Coordinates of C-alpha atoms and ligand atoms in Angstrom, one line a residue:
M1 CA 0.0 0.0 0.0
L2 CA 1.3 3.4 -1.0
F3 CA 0.3 6.3 1.5
S4 CA -0.3 9.8 0.6
N5 CA 2.4 12.4 0.9
K6 CA 0.5 14.0 3.7
M7 CA 1.2 11.0 6.1
D8 CA 4.7 11.9 6.0
N9 CA 3.9 15.4 7.2
F10 CA 2.1 14.8 10.4
R11 CA 2.5 12.6 13.5
V12 CA 0.6 10.4 15.9
S13 CA 0.8 11.9 19.3
K14 CA 4.3 11.5 20.9
T15 CA 2.2 10.4 24.1
A16 CA 1.3 7.2 22.2
E17 CA 4.6 5.6 23.5
I18 CA 4.0 6.4 27.1
A19 CA 0.4 5.3 26.8
D20 CA 1.7 1.8 25.5
L21 CA 4.1 1.5 28.4
A22 CA 1.4 2.4 30.8
L23 CA -0.9 -0.3 29.5
S24 CA 2.0 -3.0 29.4
L25 CA 2.7 -2.2 33.0
K26 CA -1.1 -2.4 33.9
E27 CA -1.1 -5.9 32.0
K28 CA 1.6 -7.1 34.4
G29 CA -0.5 -6.3 37.4
H30 CA 0.8 -2.8 38.3
T31 CA -1.3 -0.2 39.7
I32 CA -0.9 2.9 37.4
I33 CA -1.6 6.3 38.6
N34 CA -2.5 8.0 35.6
M35 CA -1.9 11.7 35.8
A36 CA -1.7 11.9 32.1
S37 CA -5.5 11.7 31.3
G38 CA -7.3 14.5 29.6
E39 CA -10.6 13.9 31.1
L40 CA -12.6 14.2 34.5
S41 CA -13.1 11.2 36.6
L42 CA -16.8 12.1 37.1
K43 CA -19.9 10.5 35.7
P44 CA -22.1 12.9 33.4
A45 CA -25.3 14.1 35.2
L46 CA -28.0 11.6 35.8
T47 CA -30.6 13.6 33.8
V48 CA -28.2 13.5 30.7
R49 CA -27.5 9.6 31.0
R50 CA -31.3 9.1 31.5
E51 CA -32.2 11.1 28.6
A52 CA -29.8 8.9 26.6
C53 CA -31.5 5.8 27.7
N54 CA -35.0 7.2 26.9
V55 CA -33.9 8.0 23.3
I56 CA -32.5 4.5 22.9
N57 CA -35.6 2.9 24.4
K58 CA -37.9 5.0 22.0
G59 CA -35.8 4.1 19.3
D60 CA -35.7 7.7 18.2
T61 CA -32.2 7.4 16.7
L62 CA -32.3 8.3 13.0
Y63 CA -30.1 10.7 11.4
T64 CA -30.4 14.4 12.4
Q65 CA -29.7 17.5 10.2
V66 CA -25.9 17.5 9.3
A67 CA -25.3 20.6 11.3
G68 CA -27.3 19.2 14.3
L69 CA -30.8 19.1 15.8
N70 CA -32.4 22.6 15.3
K71 CA -33.6 22.4 18.9
L72 CA -30.0 21.6 20.1
R73 CA -28.7 24.4 18.0
D74 CA -31.3 26.9 19.4
L75 CA -30.4 26.0 23.0
I76 CA -26.8 26.4 22.2
S77 CA -27.7 29.8 20.8
E78 CA -29.5 30.7 24.0
K79 CA -26.5 29.3 26.3
L80 CA -24.1 31.5 24.4
K81 CA -26.3 34.6 24.9
K82 CA -26.6 33.4 28.6
D83 CA -23.0 32.7 29.2
L84 CA -21.3 35.2 26.7
N85 CA -23.8 37.6 26.0
I86 CA -23.2 37.1 22.5
K87 CA -26.1 36.4 19.9
Y88 CA -25.9 33.7 17.3
K89 CA -28.8 32.7 15.0
T90 CA -29.3 28.8 14.6
D91 CA -27.6 28.6 11.3
E92 CA -24.5 30.2 12.6
I93 CA -24.0 27.1 14.9
I94 CA -22.8 23.6 13.8
V95 CA -22.7 20.6 16.1
S96 CA -19.9 18.1 15.3
N97 CA -18.7 15.0 16.7
G98 CA -16.3 16.7 19.3
G99 CA -14.5 19.9 19.5
K100 CA -11.9 18.4 17.4
Q101 CA -14.1 17.9 14.5
V102 CA -15.4 21.5 14.6
I103 CA -11.4 22.5 14.3
F104 CA -10.9 20.1 11.6
N105 CA -14.0 21.2 9.7
A106 CA -12.8 24.9 10.1
M107 CA -9.3 24.4 9.0
Q108 CA -10.4 21.9 6.1
G109 CA -12.8 24.5 4.7
T110 CA -10.6 27.5 4.8
L111 CA -6.9 26.6 4.4
N112 CA -5.1 26.6 1.0
R113 CA -1.5 25.2 0.8
G114 CA 0.9 27.4 2.5
D115 CA -1.5 29.4 4.6
E116 CA -0.4 30.0 7.8
V117 CA -2.1 29.4 11.5
I118 CA -0.6 31.0 14.5
I119 CA -0.8 28.5 17.4
V120 CA 0.5 29.6 20.9
S121 CA 2.6 27.2 22.4
P122 CA 2.3 25.4 25.0
Y123 CA -0.5 24.2 22.7
W124 CA -3.0 21.2 22.7
V125 CA -1.2 18.6 20.9
S126 CA -3.9 18.4 17.7
Y127 CA -3.7 22.0 16.6
P128 CA -0.5 21.7 14.5
E129 CA -1.2 18.3 13.3
I130 CA -4.9 19.4 12.0
V131 CA -3.4 22.4 10.3
K132 CA -0.9 20.4 8.6
L133 CA -3.4 17.7 7.5
C134 CA -5.5 20.3 6.0
G135 CA -2.6 21.7 4.0
G136 CA -1.7 24.7 6.1
T137 CA 1.5 25.6 7.9
P138 CA 1.4 26.1 11.7
K139 CA 3.6 29.1 12.9
I140 CA 4.3 28.7 16.6
L141 CA 4.2 31.6 19.0
Y142 CA 6.1 30.8 22.2
S143 CA 4.6 31.9 25.4
K144 CA 7.0 32.0 28.3
R145 CA 6.7 30.6 31.8
K146 CA 8.2 33.7 33.2
E147 CA 5.5 35.7 31.4
G148 CA 2.8 33.5 33.0
F149 CA 2.3 31.9 29.6
S150 CA 0.6 35.2 28.3
I151 CA 0.6 36.0 24.8
N152 CA 3.5 38.3 23.9
T153 CA 2.0 40.7 21.4
E154 CA 5.4 41.9 20.0
R155 CA 6.4 38.3 19.3
L156 CA 3.0 37.8 17.6
E157 CA 3.3 40.7 15.2
K158 CA 6.6 39.5 14.1
L159 CA 5.0 36.1 13.1
I160 CA 2.2 37.7 11.1
T161 CA 2.6 37.8 7.3
S162 CA 0.1 38.1 4.4
K163 CA -0.3 34.3 4.5
T164 CA -1.6 34.3 8.1
K165 CA -5.1 33.1 8.0
W166 CA -6.0 31.9 11.6
L167 CA -4.8 32.8 15.2
I168 CA -5.9 29.9 17.7
L169 CA -6.6 30.9 21.3
N170 CA -7.3 28.6 24.0
S171 CA -8.3 30.0 27.5
P172 CA -8.4 28.2 30.0
N173 CA -5.4 26.4 28.5
N174 CA -4.4 22.9 27.9
P175 CA -1.7 22.2 29.1
T176 CA -0.8 25.2 31.2
G177 CA -4.3 26.1 33.0
T178 CA -3.5 29.8 32.0
V179 CA -6.5 32.0 31.6
Y180 CA -5.7 35.1 29.6
S181 CA -6.2 38.2 31.5
H182 CA -8.3 41.1 30.1
K183 CA -5.4 43.2 29.6
N184 CA -3.5 40.7 27.6
L185 CA -6.7 40.2 25.5
K186 CA -7.1 43.9 25.0
N187 CA -3.3 44.2 23.9
L188 CA -4.1 41.2 21.6
I189 CA -7.1 43.2 20.0
H190 CA -5.1 46.1 19.6
V191 CA -2.8 44.1 17.3
L192 CA -5.4 42.2 15.6
S193 CA -7.2 45.5 14.8
K194 CA -4.4 46.1 12.1
Y195 CA -4.9 42.8 10.4
P196 CA -8.6 42.5 9.6
D197 CA -8.2 39.6 7.5
I198 CA -7.0 37.3 10.2
F199 CA -9.5 34.9 11.6
I200 CA -9.6 34.0 15.4
L201 CA -10.4 30.5 16.6
S202 CA -11.4 30.7 20.2
D203 CA -11.3 27.3 21.7
D204 CA -13.3 27.6 24.8
I205 CA -13.6 23.8 25.6
Y206 CA -12.6 24.3 29.2
E207 CA -14.9 27.5 29.7
K208 CA -16.9 25.8 32.6
L209 CA -13.5 25.0 34.5
N210 CA -12.5 28.6 34.8
F211 CA -11.5 29.0 38.5
S212 CA -10.6 32.7 38.4
F213 CA -13.6 34.1 37.2
R214 CA -17.4 33.2 37.5
K215 CA -17.8 33.6 33.8
N216 CA -15.0 33.0 31.1
T217 CA -14.2 36.0 28.9
N218 CA -14.3 35.4 25.2
I219 CA -12.5 38.0 22.9
I220 CA -15.6 38.9 21.5
N221 CA -16.8 40.1 24.8
L222 CA -13.8 42.9 24.6
D223 CA -14.3 43.7 21.2
K224 CA -17.9 43.0 19.3
N225 CA -16.3 43.8 16.0
L226 CA -14.2 40.6 16.1
K227 CA -17.5 38.5 16.0
K228 CA -17.7 38.5 12.2
R229 CA -14.1 36.8 12.0
T230 CA -14.2 34.6 15.2
L231 CA -15.1 30.9 15.4
I232 CA -16.0 29.8 18.9
V233 CA -15.4 26.4 19.6
N234 CA -17.0 24.6 22.6
G235 CA -18.6 21.1 23.3
F236 CA -19.7 18.9 26.0
S237 CA -16.6 17.0 26.6
K238 CA -14.9 18.9 29.6
G239 CA -17.2 20.7 32.0
Y240 CA -20.0 18.3 31.2
C241 CA -18.0 15.2 31.8
M242 CA -19.1 13.6 28.3
T243 CA -15.7 12.9 26.6
G244 CA -16.9 9.8 25.0
W245 CA -20.2 11.1 23.8
R246 CA -18.2 12.9 21.0
L247 CA -20.2 16.1 20.8
G248 CA -18.8 19.7 20.2
Y249 CA -20.1 22.8 18.6
G250 CA -18.7 25.9 16.8
A251 CA -20.3 29.3 16.4
G252 CA -19.3 31.8 13.8
P253 CA -20.2 33.6 10.8
K254 CA -22.9 31.8 8.7
A255 CA -20.6 31.5 5.4
L256 CA -17.9 29.6 7.5
I257 CA -20.3 27.4 9.3
D258 CA -22.1 26.4 5.9
A259 CA -18.5 25.5 4.6
M260 CA -17.8 23.3 7.7
A261 CA -21.3 21.8 7.4
K262 CA -20.7 21.2 3.9
I263 CA -17.4 19.0 4.8
Q264 CA -19.1 17.3 7.5
S265 CA -21.9 16.3 5.2
Q266 CA -19.3 14.4 3.1
S267 CA -17.3 13.1 6.0
T268 CA -19.2 11.9 9.1
S269 CA -22.7 13.5 8.5
A270 CA -24.3 14.6 11.7
A271 CA -23.1 14.0 15.1
N272 CA -24.5 11.2 17.2
T273 CA -28.3 11.4 17.5
I274 CA -28.5 10.0 20.9
A275 CA -25.7 12.2 22.2
Q276 CA -27.4 15.2 20.7
H277 CA -30.6 14.6 22.5
A278 CA -28.8 13.8 25.8
A279 CA -26.9 17.2 25.3
I280 CA -30.3 19.0 25.3
K281 CA -30.6 17.8 28.8
A282 CA -27.0 18.8 29.6
L283 CA -27.8 22.4 28.7
E284 CA -30.5 22.6 31.5
L285 CA -27.7 22.0 34.0
D286 CA -27.5 24.9 36.3
Y287 CA -24.8 27.2 37.8
A288 CA -24.8 25.0 41.0
Y289 CA -23.7 22.0 38.9
F290 CA -20.7 23.6 37.5
E291 CA -19.9 25.1 40.8
E292 CA -19.6 21.8 42.4
I293 CA -17.3 20.6 39.7
K294 CA -15.0 23.5 40.1
N295 CA -15.0 23.3 43.8
T296 CA -14.0 19.5 43.5
L297 CA -11.2 20.4 41.0
I298 CA -10.0 23.3 43.2
K299 CA -9.6 20.9 46.2
R300 CA -7.8 18.6 44.0
R301 CA -5.5 21.1 42.6
T302 CA -4.6 22.1 46.1
I303 CA -3.7 18.5 47.0
V304 CA -1.3 18.5 44.2
T305 CA 0.2 22.0 44.7
S306 CA 0.6 21.5 48.6
A307 CA 2.0 18.0 48.1
L308 CA 4.8 19.2 45.4
S309 CA 5.3 22.6 47.1
D310 CA 8.5 21.5 48.7
L311 CA 10.0 19.7 45.7
D312 CA 12.7 21.8 44.8
G313 CA 13.3 22.7 41.0
F314 CA 9.5 21.4 40.3
R315 CA 8.3 24.8 39.2
S316 CA 4.8 25.1 38.1
N317 CA 2.8 28.4 37.3
F318 CA -0.5 28.3 39.1
S319 CA -3.1 26.7 37.2
Q320 CA -6.3 28.9 36.9
G321 CA -8.5 26.7 34.9
A322 CA -8.9 23.3 33.1
F323 CA -7.2 20.6 35.3
Y324 CA -3.5 20.7 34.5
L325 CA -0.5 21.8 35.9
F326 CA 2.7 22.2 33.7
P327 CA 5.6 22.1 35.8
S328 CA 9.3 22.6 34.6
I329 CA 11.5 19.6 35.2
K330 CA 14.8 21.4 33.8
K331 CA 16.3 21.0 37.1
F332 CA 16.5 17.2 36.9
L333 CA 17.7 16.8 33.4
G334 CA 21.2 15.2 33.4
K335 CA 20.4 13.3 36.7
R336 CA 19.9 9.4 36.8
L337 CA 18.2 6.7 38.9
I338 CA 20.9 4.4 39.7
G339 CA 21.3 1.6 37.2
H340 CA 19.3 3.7 34.7
D341 CA 20.2 5.8 31.7
K342 CA 20.6 9.6 32.3
I343 CA 17.4 11.7 31.9
L344 CA 18.1 14.0 28.9
N345 CA 14.7 15.3 28.3
D346 CA 11.1 15.6 29.3
I347 CA 10.5 12.4 27.4
S348 CA 12.7 10.1 29.3
F349 CA 11.7 11.9 32.5
C350 CA 8.2 10.8 32.0
K351 CA 9.3 7.3 30.7
Q352 CA 11.3 6.5 34.0
L353 CA 8.8 8.0 36.2
L354 CA 6.3 5.7 34.6
S355 CA 8.6 2.5 34.7
S356 CA 9.9 3.2 38.2
E357 CA 7.2 4.7 40.0
H358 CA 4.2 3.9 37.8
V359 CA 2.9 7.3 37.4
A360 CA 1.8 8.3 34.0
T361 CA 2.3 12.0 33.0
V362 CA 2.7 13.7 29.4
P363 CA 6.2 15.1 28.3
G364 CA 5.9 19.0 27.5
S365 CA 7.4 18.6 24.1
S366 CA 4.0 16.9 23.0
F367 CA 2.8 20.4 23.5
G368 CA 5.7 22.2 21.9
S369 CA 7.4 23.0 25.2
K370 CA 10.1 20.6 26.2
D371 CA 11.6 20.7 29.6
S372 CA 8.2 20.5 31.3
I373 CA 5.7 17.8 31.9
R374 CA 1.8 18.1 32.3
L375 CA 0.0 16.7 35.2
S376 CA -3.6 16.3 35.3
Y377 CA -5.4 16.7 38.7
A378 CA -8.7 15.4 37.2
L379 CA -8.4 12.0 39.1
S380 CA -9.5 11.1 42.5
E381 CA -8.1 12.7 45.6
K382 CA -6.8 9.4 46.8
D383 CA -5.0 8.6 43.5
L384 CA -3.7 12.3 43.5
R385 CA -2.2 11.7 46.9
I386 CA -0.5 8.5 45.9
G387 CA 0.8 10.1 42.5
C388 CA 2.2 13.0 44.3
K389 CA 4.1 10.8 46.9
R390 CA 5.6 8.8 44.1
I391 CA 6.6 11.7 42.2
K392 CA 8.4 13.0 45.1
Q393 CA 10.0 9.5 45.9
F394 CA 11.3 9.5 42.3
C395 CA 12.7 13.0 42.3
A396 CA 14.6 12.4 45.6
R397 CA 15.9 9.3 44.0
L398 CA 17.6 11.0 41.2
E399 CA 21.4 11.6 41.4
Ligands
PLP1 C1 -7.9 22.4 24.0 C2 -8.7 21.3 23.6 N1 -9.6 21.6 22.5 C3 -10.2 20.8 22.2 C4 -10.4 19.3 22.4 C5 -11.3 18.4 21.8 O1 -12.1 18.0 22.7 P1 -13.3 17.0 22.2 O2 -13.1 15.7 23.1 O3 -14.7 17.6 22.4 O4 -13.1 16.6 20.7 C6 -9.6 19.2 23.6 C7 -9.4 17.8 24.1 O5 -8.8 17.3 24.8 C8 -8.7 20.1 24.2 O6 -8.0 19.8 25.2

């Protein structure tokens, strides 16, 4: 079989090797503390699960409109008005198989070979690969730990060229947990106002897990003019604990949404009917539901930050949202466990931590930022305590 040229140009997640090692260790009977996970260890709300069962029992499971059930899109429109105070008509919204497909549809529908997409690093692993798969060129804007992983607008402006088509923003951020400040967003708006042809993809998937503010701020909240060139990406995976239900949505200019629906019509068609009906119920969940989840996560974050606070060299910026910490492991590079290879980079750090202490974490280089690792605090308090103890043990044994 001869594969297409584009297969040479993008990669499977580097985390696959770690995930494989974790599975082999598990098969051998070891208990793995999985701090690599990108999902909450909580069940979806009972009302949501019940609704899915009802739909199945009624057999009400035929295809829906390609862009999603009108009722669901109407309710998403109401949600966006309520949460962000931004008005979208039903036909300015598309429902897809996860936030990932929304991003894929948008890139597939807009990128020509050589078009550039600015991605802020550390970034979610799939952004550059989706851009490449769709024929575009990712341009990485490095954000720095010492600048609180904020967007440096001077460096941004240097990256902008006549080929820049999109800027991707993600706040709360995976993997750093950073929430962009209003000041940072306003500086960004100042730069963007000079380049009216650049589209903005605002990935708000962790919106419900913003611990700094009661409501997440979207860049459109600070400049309504940006609405005509912004695609909001959101979904039910994170805050609603519905990762496996594969349901995300995009809201943006009608012409863009139409192009995305056209692509979806010839790839997956509509998102899963059962999940769409259940999502209608999920949109009824109130403020108290998300407050409880946030409080649970804040407690878990405290468990990790206090357990690791006295670990010299394990420097982590405070996570303001999502459920990740992104500590630097620079201080441990060049060290080794007795009888093991020297730890040369974040990948060997994660591999040795996993093989010796059975704690799975993700190397920072997967997110475009080496010398760091991503720790998830989405797991149970008990597991987090064990995981932190083992990380400390591991670091103490490095010489
Ligand atoms: C930043 C970010 N955007 C989008 C997604 C995609 O989410 P979904 O599961 O809805 O496809 C993820 C999932 O991990 C993510 O971390």
